[in-house]
mmCIF file of C-alpha atoms in Angstrom:
data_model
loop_
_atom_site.group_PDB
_atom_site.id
_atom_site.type_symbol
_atom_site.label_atom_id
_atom_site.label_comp_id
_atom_site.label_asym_id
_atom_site.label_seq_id
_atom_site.Cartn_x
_atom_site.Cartn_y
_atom_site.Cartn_z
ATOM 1 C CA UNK A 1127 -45.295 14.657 30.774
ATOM 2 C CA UNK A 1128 -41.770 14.299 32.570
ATOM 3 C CA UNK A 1129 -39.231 16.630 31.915
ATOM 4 C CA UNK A 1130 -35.832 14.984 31.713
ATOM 5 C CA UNK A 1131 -33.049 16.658 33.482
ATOM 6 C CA UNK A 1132 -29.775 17.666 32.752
ATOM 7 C CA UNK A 1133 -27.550 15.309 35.179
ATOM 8 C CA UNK A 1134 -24.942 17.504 36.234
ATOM 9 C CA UNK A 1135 -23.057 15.743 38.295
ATOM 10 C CA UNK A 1136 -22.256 13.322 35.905
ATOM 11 C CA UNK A 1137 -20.761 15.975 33.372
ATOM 12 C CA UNK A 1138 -18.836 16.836 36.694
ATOM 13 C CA UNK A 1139 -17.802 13.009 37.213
ATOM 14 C CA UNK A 1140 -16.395 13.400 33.432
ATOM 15 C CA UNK A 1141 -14.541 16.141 33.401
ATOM 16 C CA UNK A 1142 -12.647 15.220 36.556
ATOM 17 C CA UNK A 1143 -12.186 12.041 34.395
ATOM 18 C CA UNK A 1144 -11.023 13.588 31.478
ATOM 19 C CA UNK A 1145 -8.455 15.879 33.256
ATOM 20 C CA UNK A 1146 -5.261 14.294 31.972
ATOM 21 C CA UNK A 1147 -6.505 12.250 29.271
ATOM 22 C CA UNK A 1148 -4.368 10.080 27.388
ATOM 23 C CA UNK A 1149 -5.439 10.973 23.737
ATOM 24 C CA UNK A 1150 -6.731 14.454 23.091
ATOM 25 C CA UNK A 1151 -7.507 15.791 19.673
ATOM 26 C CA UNK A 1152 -8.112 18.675 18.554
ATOM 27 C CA UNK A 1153 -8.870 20.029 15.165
ATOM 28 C CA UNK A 1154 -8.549 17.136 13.049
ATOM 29 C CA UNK A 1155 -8.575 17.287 9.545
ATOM 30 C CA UNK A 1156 -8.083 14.314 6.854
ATOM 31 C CA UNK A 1157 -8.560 15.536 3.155
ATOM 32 C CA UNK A 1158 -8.499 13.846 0.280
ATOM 33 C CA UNK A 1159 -8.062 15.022 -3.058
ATOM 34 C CA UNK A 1160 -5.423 17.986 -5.200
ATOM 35 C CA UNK A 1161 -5.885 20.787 -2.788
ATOM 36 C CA UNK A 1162 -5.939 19.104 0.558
ATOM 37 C CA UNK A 1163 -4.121 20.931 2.305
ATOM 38 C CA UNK A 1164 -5.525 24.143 1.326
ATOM 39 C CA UNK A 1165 -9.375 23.209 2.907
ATOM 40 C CA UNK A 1166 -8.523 23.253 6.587
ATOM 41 C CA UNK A 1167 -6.967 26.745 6.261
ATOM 42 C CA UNK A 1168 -9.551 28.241 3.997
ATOM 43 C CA UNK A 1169 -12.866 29.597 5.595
ATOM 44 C CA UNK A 1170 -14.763 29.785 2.415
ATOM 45 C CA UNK A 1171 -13.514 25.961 1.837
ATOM 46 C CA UNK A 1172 -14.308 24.721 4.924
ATOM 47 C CA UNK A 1173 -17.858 26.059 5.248
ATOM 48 C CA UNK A 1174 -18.396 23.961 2.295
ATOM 49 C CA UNK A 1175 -20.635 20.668 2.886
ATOM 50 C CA UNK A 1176 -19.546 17.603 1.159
ATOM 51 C CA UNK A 1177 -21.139 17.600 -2.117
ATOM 52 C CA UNK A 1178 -19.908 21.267 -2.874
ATOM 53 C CA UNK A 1179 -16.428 20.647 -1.599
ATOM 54 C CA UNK A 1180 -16.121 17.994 -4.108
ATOM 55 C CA UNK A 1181 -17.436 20.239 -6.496
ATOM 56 C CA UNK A 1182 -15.079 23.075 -6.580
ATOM 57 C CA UNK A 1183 -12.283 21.506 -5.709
ATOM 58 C CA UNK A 1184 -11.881 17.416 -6.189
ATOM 59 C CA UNK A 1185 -11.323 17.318 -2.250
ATOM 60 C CA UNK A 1186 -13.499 14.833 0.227
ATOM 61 C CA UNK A 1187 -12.677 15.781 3.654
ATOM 62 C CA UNK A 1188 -13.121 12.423 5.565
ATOM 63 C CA UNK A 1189 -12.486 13.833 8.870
ATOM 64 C CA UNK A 1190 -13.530 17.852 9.569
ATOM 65 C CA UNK A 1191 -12.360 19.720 12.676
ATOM 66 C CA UNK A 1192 -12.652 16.817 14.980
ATOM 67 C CA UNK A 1193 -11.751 17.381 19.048
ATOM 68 C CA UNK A 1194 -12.191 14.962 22.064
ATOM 69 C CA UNK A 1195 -10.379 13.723 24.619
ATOM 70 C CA UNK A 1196 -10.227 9.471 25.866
ATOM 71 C CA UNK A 1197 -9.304 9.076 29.341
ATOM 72 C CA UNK A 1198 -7.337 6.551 30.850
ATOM 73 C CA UNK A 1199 -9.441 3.534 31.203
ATOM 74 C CA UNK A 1200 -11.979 4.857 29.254
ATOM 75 C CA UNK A 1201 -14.098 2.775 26.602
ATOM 76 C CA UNK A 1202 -14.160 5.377 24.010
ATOM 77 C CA UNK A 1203 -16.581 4.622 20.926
ATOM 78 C CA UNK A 1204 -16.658 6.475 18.175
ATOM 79 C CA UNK A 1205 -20.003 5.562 15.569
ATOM 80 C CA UNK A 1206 -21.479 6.611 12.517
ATOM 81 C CA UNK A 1207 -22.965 5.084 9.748
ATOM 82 C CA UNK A 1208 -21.051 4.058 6.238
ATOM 83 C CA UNK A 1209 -18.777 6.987 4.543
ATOM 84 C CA UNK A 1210 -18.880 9.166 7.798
ATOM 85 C CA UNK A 1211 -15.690 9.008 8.668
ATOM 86 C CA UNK A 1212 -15.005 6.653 12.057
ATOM 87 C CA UNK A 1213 -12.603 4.321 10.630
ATOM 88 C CA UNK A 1214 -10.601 7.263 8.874
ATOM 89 C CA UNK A 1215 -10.505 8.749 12.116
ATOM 90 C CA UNK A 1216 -9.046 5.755 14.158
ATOM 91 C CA UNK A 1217 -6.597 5.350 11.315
ATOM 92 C CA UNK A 1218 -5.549 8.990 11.976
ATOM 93 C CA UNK A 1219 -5.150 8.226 15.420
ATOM 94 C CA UNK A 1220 -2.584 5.730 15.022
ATOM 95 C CA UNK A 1221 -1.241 7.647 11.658
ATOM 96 C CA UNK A 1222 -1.961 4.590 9.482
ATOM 97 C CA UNK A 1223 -3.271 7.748 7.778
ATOM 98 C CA UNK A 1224 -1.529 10.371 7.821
ATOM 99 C CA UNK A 1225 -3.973 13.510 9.008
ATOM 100 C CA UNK A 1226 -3.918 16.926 6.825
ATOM 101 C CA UNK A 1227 -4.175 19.271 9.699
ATOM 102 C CA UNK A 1228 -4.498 19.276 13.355
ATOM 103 C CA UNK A 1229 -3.205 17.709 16.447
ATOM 104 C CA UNK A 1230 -2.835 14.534 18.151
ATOM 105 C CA UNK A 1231 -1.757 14.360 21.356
ATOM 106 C CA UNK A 1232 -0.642 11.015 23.206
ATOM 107 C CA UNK A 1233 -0.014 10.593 26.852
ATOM 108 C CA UNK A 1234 1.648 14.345 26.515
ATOM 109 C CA UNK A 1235 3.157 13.605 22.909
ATOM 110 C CA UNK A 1236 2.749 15.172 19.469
ATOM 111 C CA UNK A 1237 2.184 12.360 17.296
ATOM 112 C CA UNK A 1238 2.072 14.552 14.181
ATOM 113 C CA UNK A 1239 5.674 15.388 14.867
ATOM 114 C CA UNK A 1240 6.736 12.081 16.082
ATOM 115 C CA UNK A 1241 9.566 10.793 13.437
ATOM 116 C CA UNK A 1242 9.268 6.942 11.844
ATOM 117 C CA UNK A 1243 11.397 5.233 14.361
ATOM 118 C CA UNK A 1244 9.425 6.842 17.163
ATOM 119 C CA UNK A 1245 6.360 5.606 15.398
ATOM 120 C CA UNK A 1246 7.155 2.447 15.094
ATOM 121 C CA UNK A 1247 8.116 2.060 19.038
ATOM 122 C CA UNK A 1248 4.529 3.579 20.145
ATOM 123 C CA UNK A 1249 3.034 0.703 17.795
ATOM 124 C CA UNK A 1250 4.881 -1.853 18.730
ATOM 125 C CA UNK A 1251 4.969 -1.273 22.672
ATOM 126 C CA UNK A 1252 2.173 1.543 23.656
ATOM 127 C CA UNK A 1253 -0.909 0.849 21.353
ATOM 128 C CA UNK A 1254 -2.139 -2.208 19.495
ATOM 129 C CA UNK A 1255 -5.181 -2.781 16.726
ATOM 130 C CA UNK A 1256 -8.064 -4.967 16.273
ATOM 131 C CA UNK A 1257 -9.233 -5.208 12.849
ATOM 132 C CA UNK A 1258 -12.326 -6.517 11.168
ATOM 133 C CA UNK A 1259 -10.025 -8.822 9.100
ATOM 134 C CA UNK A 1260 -8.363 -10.667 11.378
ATOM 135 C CA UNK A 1261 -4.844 -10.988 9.270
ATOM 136 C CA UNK A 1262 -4.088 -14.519 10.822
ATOM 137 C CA UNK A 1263 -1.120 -16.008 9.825
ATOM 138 C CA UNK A 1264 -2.609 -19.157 8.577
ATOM 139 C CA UNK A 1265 0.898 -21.104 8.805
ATOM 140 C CA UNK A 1266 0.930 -20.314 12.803
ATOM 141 C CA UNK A 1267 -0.255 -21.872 15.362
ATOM 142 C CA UNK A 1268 -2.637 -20.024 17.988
ATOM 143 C CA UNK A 1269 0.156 -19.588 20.334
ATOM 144 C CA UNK A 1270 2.780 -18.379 17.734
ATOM 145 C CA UNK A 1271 -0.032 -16.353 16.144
ATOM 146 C CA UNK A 1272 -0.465 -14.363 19.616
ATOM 147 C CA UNK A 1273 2.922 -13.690 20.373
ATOM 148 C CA UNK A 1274 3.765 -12.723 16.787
ATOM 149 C CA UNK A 1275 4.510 -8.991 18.274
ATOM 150 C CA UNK A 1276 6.050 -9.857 21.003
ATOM 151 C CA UNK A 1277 9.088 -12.143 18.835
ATOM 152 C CA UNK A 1278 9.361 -8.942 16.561
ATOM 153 C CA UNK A 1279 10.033 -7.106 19.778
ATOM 154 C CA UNK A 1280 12.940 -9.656 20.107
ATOM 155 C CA UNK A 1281 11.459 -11.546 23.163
ATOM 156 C CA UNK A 1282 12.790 -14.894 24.091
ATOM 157 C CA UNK A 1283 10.449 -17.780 22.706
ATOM 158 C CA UNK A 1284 10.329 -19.097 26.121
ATOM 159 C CA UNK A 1285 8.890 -15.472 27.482
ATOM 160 C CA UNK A 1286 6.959 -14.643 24.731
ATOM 161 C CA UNK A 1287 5.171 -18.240 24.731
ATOM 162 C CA UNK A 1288 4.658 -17.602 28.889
ATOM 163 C CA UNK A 1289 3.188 -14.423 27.962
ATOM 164 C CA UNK A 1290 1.108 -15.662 24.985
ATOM 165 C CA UNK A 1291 -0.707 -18.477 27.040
ATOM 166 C CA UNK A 1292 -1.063 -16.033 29.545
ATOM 167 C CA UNK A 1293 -3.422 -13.897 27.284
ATOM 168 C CA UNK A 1294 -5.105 -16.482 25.630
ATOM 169 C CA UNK A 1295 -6.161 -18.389 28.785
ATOM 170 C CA UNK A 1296 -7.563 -14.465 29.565
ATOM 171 C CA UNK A 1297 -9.365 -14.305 26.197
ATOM 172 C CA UNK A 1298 -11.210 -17.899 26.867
ATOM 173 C CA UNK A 1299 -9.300 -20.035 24.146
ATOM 174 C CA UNK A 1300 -7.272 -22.149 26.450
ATOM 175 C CA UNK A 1301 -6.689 -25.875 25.200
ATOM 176 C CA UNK A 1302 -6.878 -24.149 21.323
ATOM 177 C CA UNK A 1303 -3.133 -22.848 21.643
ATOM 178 C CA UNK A 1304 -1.848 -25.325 19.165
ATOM 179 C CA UNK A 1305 -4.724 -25.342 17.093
ATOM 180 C CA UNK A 1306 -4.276 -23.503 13.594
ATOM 181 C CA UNK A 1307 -6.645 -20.401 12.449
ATOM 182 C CA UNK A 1308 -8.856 -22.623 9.961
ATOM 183 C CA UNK A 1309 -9.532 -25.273 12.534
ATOM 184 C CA UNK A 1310 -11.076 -22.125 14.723
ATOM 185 C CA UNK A 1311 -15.084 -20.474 13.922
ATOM 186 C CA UNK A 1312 -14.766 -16.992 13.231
ATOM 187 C CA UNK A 1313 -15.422 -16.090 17.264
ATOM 188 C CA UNK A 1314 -12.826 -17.904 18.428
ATOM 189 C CA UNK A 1315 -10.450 -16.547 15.505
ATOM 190 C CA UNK A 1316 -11.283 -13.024 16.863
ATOM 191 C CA UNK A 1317 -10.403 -14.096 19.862
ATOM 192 C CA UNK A 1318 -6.992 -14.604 19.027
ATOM 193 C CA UNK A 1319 -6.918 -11.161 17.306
ATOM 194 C CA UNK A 1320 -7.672 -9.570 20.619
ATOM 195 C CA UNK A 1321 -5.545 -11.995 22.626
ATOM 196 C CA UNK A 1322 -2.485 -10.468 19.989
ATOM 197 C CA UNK A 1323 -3.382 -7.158 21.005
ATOM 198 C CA UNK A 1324 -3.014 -7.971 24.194
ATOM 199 C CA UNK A 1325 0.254 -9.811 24.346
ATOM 200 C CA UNK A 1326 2.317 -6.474 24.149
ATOM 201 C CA UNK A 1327 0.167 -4.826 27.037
ATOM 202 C CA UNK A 1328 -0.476 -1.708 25.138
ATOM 203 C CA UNK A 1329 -1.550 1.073 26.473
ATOM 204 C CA UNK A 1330 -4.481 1.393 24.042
ATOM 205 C CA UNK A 1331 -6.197 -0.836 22.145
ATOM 206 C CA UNK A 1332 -7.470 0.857 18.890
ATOM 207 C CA UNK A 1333 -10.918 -1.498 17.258
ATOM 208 C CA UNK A 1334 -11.947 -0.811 13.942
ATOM 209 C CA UNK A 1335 -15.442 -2.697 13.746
ATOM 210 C CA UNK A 1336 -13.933 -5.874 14.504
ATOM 211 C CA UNK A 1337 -16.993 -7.589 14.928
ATOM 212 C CA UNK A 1338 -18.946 -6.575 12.182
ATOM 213 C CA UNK A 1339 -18.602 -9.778 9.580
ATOM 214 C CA UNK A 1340 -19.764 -12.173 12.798
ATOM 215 C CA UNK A 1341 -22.859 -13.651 12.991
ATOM 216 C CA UNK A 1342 -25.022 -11.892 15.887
ATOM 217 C CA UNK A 1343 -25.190 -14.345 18.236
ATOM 218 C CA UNK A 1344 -21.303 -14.870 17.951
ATOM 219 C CA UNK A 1345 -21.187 -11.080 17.927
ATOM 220 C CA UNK A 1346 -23.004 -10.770 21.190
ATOM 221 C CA UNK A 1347 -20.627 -12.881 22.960
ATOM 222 C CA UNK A 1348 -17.605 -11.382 21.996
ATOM 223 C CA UNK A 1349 -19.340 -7.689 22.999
ATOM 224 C CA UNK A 1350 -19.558 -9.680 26.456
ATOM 225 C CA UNK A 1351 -15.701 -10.120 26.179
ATOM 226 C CA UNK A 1352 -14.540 -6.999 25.637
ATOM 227 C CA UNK A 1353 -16.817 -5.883 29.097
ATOM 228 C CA UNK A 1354 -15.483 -8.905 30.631
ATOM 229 C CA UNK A 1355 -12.086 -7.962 29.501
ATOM 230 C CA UNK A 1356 -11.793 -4.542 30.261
ATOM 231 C CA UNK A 1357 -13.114 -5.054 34.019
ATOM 232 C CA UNK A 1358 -10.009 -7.065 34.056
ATOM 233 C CA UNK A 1359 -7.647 -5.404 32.792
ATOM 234 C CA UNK A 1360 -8.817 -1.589 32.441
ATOM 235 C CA UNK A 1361 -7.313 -1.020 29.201
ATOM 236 C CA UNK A 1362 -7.821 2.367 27.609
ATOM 237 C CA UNK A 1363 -9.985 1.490 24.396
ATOM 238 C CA UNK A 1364 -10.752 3.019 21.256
ATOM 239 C CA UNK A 1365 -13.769 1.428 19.325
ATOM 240 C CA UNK A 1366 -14.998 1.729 16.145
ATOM 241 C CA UNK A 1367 -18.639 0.516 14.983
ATOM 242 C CA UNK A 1368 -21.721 1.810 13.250
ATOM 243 C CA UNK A 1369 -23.998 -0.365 15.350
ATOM 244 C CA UNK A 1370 -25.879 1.919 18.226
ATOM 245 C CA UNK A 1371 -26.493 -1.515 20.684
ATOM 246 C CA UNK A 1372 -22.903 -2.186 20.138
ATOM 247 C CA UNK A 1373 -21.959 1.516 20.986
ATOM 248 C CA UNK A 1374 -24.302 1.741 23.857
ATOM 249 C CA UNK A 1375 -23.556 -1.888 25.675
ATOM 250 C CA UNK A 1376 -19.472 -1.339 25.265
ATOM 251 C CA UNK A 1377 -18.889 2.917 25.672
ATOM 252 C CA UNK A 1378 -18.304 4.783 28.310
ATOM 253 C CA UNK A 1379 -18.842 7.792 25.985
ATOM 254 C CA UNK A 1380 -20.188 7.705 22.749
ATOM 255 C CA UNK A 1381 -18.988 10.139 19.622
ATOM 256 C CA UNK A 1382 -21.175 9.857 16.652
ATOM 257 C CA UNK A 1383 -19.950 11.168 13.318
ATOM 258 C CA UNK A 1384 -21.757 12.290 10.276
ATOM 259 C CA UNK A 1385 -20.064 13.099 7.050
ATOM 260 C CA UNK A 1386 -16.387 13.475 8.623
ATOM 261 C CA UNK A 1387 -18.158 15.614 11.372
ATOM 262 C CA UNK A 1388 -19.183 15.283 15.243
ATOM 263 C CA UNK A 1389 -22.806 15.733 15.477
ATOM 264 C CA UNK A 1390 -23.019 14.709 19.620
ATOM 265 C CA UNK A 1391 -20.273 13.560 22.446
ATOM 266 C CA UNK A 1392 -21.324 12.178 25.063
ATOM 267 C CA UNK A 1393 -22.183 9.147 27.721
ATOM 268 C CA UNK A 1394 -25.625 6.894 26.535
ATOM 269 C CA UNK A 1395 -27.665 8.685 28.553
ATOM 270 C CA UNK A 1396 -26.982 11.939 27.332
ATOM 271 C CA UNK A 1397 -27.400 10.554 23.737
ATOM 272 C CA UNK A 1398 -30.911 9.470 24.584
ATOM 273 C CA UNK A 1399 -31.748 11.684 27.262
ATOM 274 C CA UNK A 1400 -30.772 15.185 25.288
ATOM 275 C CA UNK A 1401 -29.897 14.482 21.723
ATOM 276 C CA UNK A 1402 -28.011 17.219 20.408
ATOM 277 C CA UNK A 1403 -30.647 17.500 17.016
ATOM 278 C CA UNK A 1404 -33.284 15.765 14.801
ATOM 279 C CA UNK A 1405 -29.632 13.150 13.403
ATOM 280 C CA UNK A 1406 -29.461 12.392 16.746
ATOM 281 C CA UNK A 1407 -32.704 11.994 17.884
ATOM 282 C CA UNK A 1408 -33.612 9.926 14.996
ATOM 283 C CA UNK A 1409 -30.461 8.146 15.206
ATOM 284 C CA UNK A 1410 -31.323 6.903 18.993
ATOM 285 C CA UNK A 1411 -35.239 6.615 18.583
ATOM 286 C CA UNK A 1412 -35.699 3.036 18.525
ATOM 287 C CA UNK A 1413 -33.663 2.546 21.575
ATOM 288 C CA UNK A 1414 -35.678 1.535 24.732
ATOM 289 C CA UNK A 1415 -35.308 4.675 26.497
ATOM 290 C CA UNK A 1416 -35.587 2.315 30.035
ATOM 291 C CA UNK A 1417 -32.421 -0.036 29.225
ATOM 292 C CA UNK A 1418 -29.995 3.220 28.942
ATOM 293 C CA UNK A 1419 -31.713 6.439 31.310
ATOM 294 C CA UNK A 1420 -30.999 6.473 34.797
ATOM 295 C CA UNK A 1421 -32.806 8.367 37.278
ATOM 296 C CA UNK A 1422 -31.352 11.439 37.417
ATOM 297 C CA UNK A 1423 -32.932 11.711 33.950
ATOM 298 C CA UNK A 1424 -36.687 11.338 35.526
ATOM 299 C CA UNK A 1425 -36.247 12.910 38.726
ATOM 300 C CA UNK A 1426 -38.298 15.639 39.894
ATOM 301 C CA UNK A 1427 -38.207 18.193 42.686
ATOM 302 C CA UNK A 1428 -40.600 17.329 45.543
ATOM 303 C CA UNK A 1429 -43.667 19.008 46.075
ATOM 304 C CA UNK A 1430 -45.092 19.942 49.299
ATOM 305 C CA UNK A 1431 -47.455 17.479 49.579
ATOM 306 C CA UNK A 1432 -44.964 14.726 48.451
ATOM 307 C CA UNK A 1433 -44.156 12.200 51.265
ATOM 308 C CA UNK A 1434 -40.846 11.959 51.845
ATOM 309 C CA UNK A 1435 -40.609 8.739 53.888
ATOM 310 C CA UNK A 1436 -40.539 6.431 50.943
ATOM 311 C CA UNK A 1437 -37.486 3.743 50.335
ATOM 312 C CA UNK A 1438 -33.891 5.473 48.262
ATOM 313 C CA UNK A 1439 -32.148 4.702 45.390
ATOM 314 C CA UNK A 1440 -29.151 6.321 43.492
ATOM 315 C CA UNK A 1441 -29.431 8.410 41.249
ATOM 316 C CA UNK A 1442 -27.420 5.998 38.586
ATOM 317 C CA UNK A 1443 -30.111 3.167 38.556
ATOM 318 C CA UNK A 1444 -31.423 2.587 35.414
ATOM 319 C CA UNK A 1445 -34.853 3.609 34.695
ATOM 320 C CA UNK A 1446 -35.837 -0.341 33.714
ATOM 321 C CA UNK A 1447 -33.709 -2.240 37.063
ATOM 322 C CA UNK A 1448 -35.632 0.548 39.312
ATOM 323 C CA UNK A 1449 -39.315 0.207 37.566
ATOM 324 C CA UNK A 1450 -40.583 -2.677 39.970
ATOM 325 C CA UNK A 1451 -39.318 -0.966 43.219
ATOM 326 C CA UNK A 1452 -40.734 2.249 42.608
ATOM 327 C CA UNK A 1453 -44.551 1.223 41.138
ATOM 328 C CA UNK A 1454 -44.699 -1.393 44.247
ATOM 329 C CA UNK A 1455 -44.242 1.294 46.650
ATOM 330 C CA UNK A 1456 -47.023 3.364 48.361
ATOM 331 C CA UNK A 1457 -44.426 6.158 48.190
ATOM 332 C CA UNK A 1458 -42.362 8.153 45.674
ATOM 333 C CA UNK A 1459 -39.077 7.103 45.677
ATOM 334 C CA UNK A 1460 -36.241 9.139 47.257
ATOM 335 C CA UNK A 1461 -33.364 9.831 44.617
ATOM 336 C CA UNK A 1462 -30.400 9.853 46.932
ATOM 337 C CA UNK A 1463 -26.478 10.373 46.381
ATOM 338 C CA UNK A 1464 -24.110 11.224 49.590
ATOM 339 C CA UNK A 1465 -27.128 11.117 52.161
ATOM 340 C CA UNK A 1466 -28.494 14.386 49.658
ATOM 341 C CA UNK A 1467 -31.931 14.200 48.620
ATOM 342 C CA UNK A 1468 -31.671 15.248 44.873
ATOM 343 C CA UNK A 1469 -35.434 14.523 43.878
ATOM 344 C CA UNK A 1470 -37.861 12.055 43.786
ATOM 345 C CA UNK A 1471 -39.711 9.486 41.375
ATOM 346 C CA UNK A 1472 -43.284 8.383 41.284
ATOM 347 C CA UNK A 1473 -45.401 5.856 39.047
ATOM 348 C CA UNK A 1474 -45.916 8.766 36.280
ATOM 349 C CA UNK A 1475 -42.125 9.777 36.379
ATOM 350 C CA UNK A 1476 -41.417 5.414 35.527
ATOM 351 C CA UNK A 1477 -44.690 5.113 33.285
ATOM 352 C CA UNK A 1478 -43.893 8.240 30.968
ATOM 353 C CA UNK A 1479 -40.329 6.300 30.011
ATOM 354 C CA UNK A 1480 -41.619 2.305 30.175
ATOM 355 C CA UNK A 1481 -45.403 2.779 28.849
ATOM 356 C CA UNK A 1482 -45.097 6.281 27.023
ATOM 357 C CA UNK A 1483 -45.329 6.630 22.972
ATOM 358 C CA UNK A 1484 -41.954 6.499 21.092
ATOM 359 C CA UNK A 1485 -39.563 8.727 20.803
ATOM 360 C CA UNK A 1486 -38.102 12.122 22.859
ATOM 361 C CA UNK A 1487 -40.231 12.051 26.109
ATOM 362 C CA UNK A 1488 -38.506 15.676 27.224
#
């Protein structure tokens, strides 16, 4: 049976990632209900789960004692299934909802202490939304549509409509700026959703399950867009779904919430690899543990009667892109990073992941 190892240097990687991040939270609390305020400051309240909270005092705490940190660049998702939480949470973010208790901190600024009219200028010029509904206006053209934000801001038309085609050509609707939102399919309408968001050049672009009422094909594509996207422009995202393939294709870390909690934090791999508990490892079963593990997950330390002369491969390859190379050769593979030998991988190291039973293979 293979064991599957912690990859270190990847926690490494992150935290030198996550050094100055550009939203950090810590000990977020959204309560709802007559005595709100008094649950995040009450120890006997807060070790309450959510049935008994309710109970005794009327309160649902939608968001409990949340912390993480996005960094700059970073495709952040945060998932859960219905009621637990994520789209309370992104709302907090942006104080659409205002939190009961904790802090928010964006690039180096309170936003729980940030006054209306400094609200309003992070909205309109350092972070942008992408909602499910796509709140068209269905009197606008595509191009007037896009740069709706950008003529609040008081741009020029002229500059506004240079900027506007400039985004949509980037979100693949070129030739469809005059068009009107009904004369669009429900893809292309997201499209110009995200092209809106764009048009400002936000810092962060905040997605509340924006894709969730397409059809999956459709749904697919646009996942594509957002990858293609972000390798373009390397915009610091935010996204918010409840589907794990969704979560897994578009995050580079993955938060999953569970009743207003965090149950796990962490990149795909370390989802699948080492789920935090049975939620978790439930939650990630059915996913082909080949499509998300890399090797550093397989690896193993060489013996002394392990040849050593066999062909290398980085440690970041994915278990199901490196299967072919490693059962064709007549030698374990070497697992190499920086000319360092970190282990090695053999047909029963590949075979436990792509042939083995279903489920945790640690």
């Amino acid at each position: 049976m293979t064991t599957l190892h912690h990859p270190t240097e990847s926690i490494d990687k992150q935290r030198d990632r996550l050094s100055e991040p550009v939203i950090s939270v810590r000990e977020l609390w959204k309560v709802f209900g007559p005595k709100a305020a008094e649950v995040p400051t009450s120890p006997d309240l807060r070790a309450l789960d959510r049935r008994e909270l309710i109970e005794q005092t009327g309160c649902t705490a939608a968001v409990r004692d949340i912390d993480f940190d996005v960094a700059e660049g970073e495709v952040f998702v945060v998932m859960g299934l219905s009621g637990s939480g994520k789209s309370t949470l992104v709302r907090c973010l942006t104080r659409l909802i205002e939190p009961t208790a904790g802090s928010i901190m964006f690039e180096g600024d309170d936003l729980l202490t940030a006054g209306d009219k400094h609200l309003r200028e992070l909205r309109r010029n350092k972070f942008s939304m992408v909602f499910q509904h796509f709140g068209l206006l269905p009197h606008r053209k595509v191009i007037d549509n896009v740069a709706f934000g950008l003529e609040i801001n008081r741009m020029s038309k002229a500059e506004r409509h240079t900027r506007a085609q400039e985004v949509i050509e980037l979100v693949g609707l070129g030739g469809n700026e005059h068009s009107y939102p009904h004369q669009l399919s429900g893809g292309m309408q997201q499209r110009v959703g995200l092209a809106r968001a764009l048009a400002g050049d936000p810092d962060v672009l905040f997605f509340d399950e924006p894709f969730s009422a397409l059809d999956p094909l459709i749904r697919r594509d646009m996942q594509s867009e957002v990858v293609r996207l972000h390798q373009e422009v390397g915009k610091t995202m935010v996204f918010i779904t409840h589907d794990l393939s969704e979560a897994l294709k578009l995050g580079d870390r993955i938060l999953i919430m569970r009743d207003g909690q965090m149950v796990q934090a962490g990149t795909g791999d370390e989802l699948i690899g080492a789920p935090a508990d049975d939620y978790i490892r439930d939650f990630v079963r059915d996913v082909p543990k080949s499509d998300v593990l890399t090797l550093r997950w397989i690896m193993r330390a060489p013996r002394e009667d392990d040849p050593l002369d066999g062909p290398e491969l980085g440690p970041d390859v994915v278990v199901g892109e490196a299967t072919r190379r490693v059962l064709e050769a007549d030698r374990p593979v070497k697992v190499v990073a920086d000319g360092t030998l970190l282990g090695i991988v053999g047909d029963d190291e590949i075979l436990a992941i792509v042939a083995g039973p279903e489920g945790d293979h640690a």
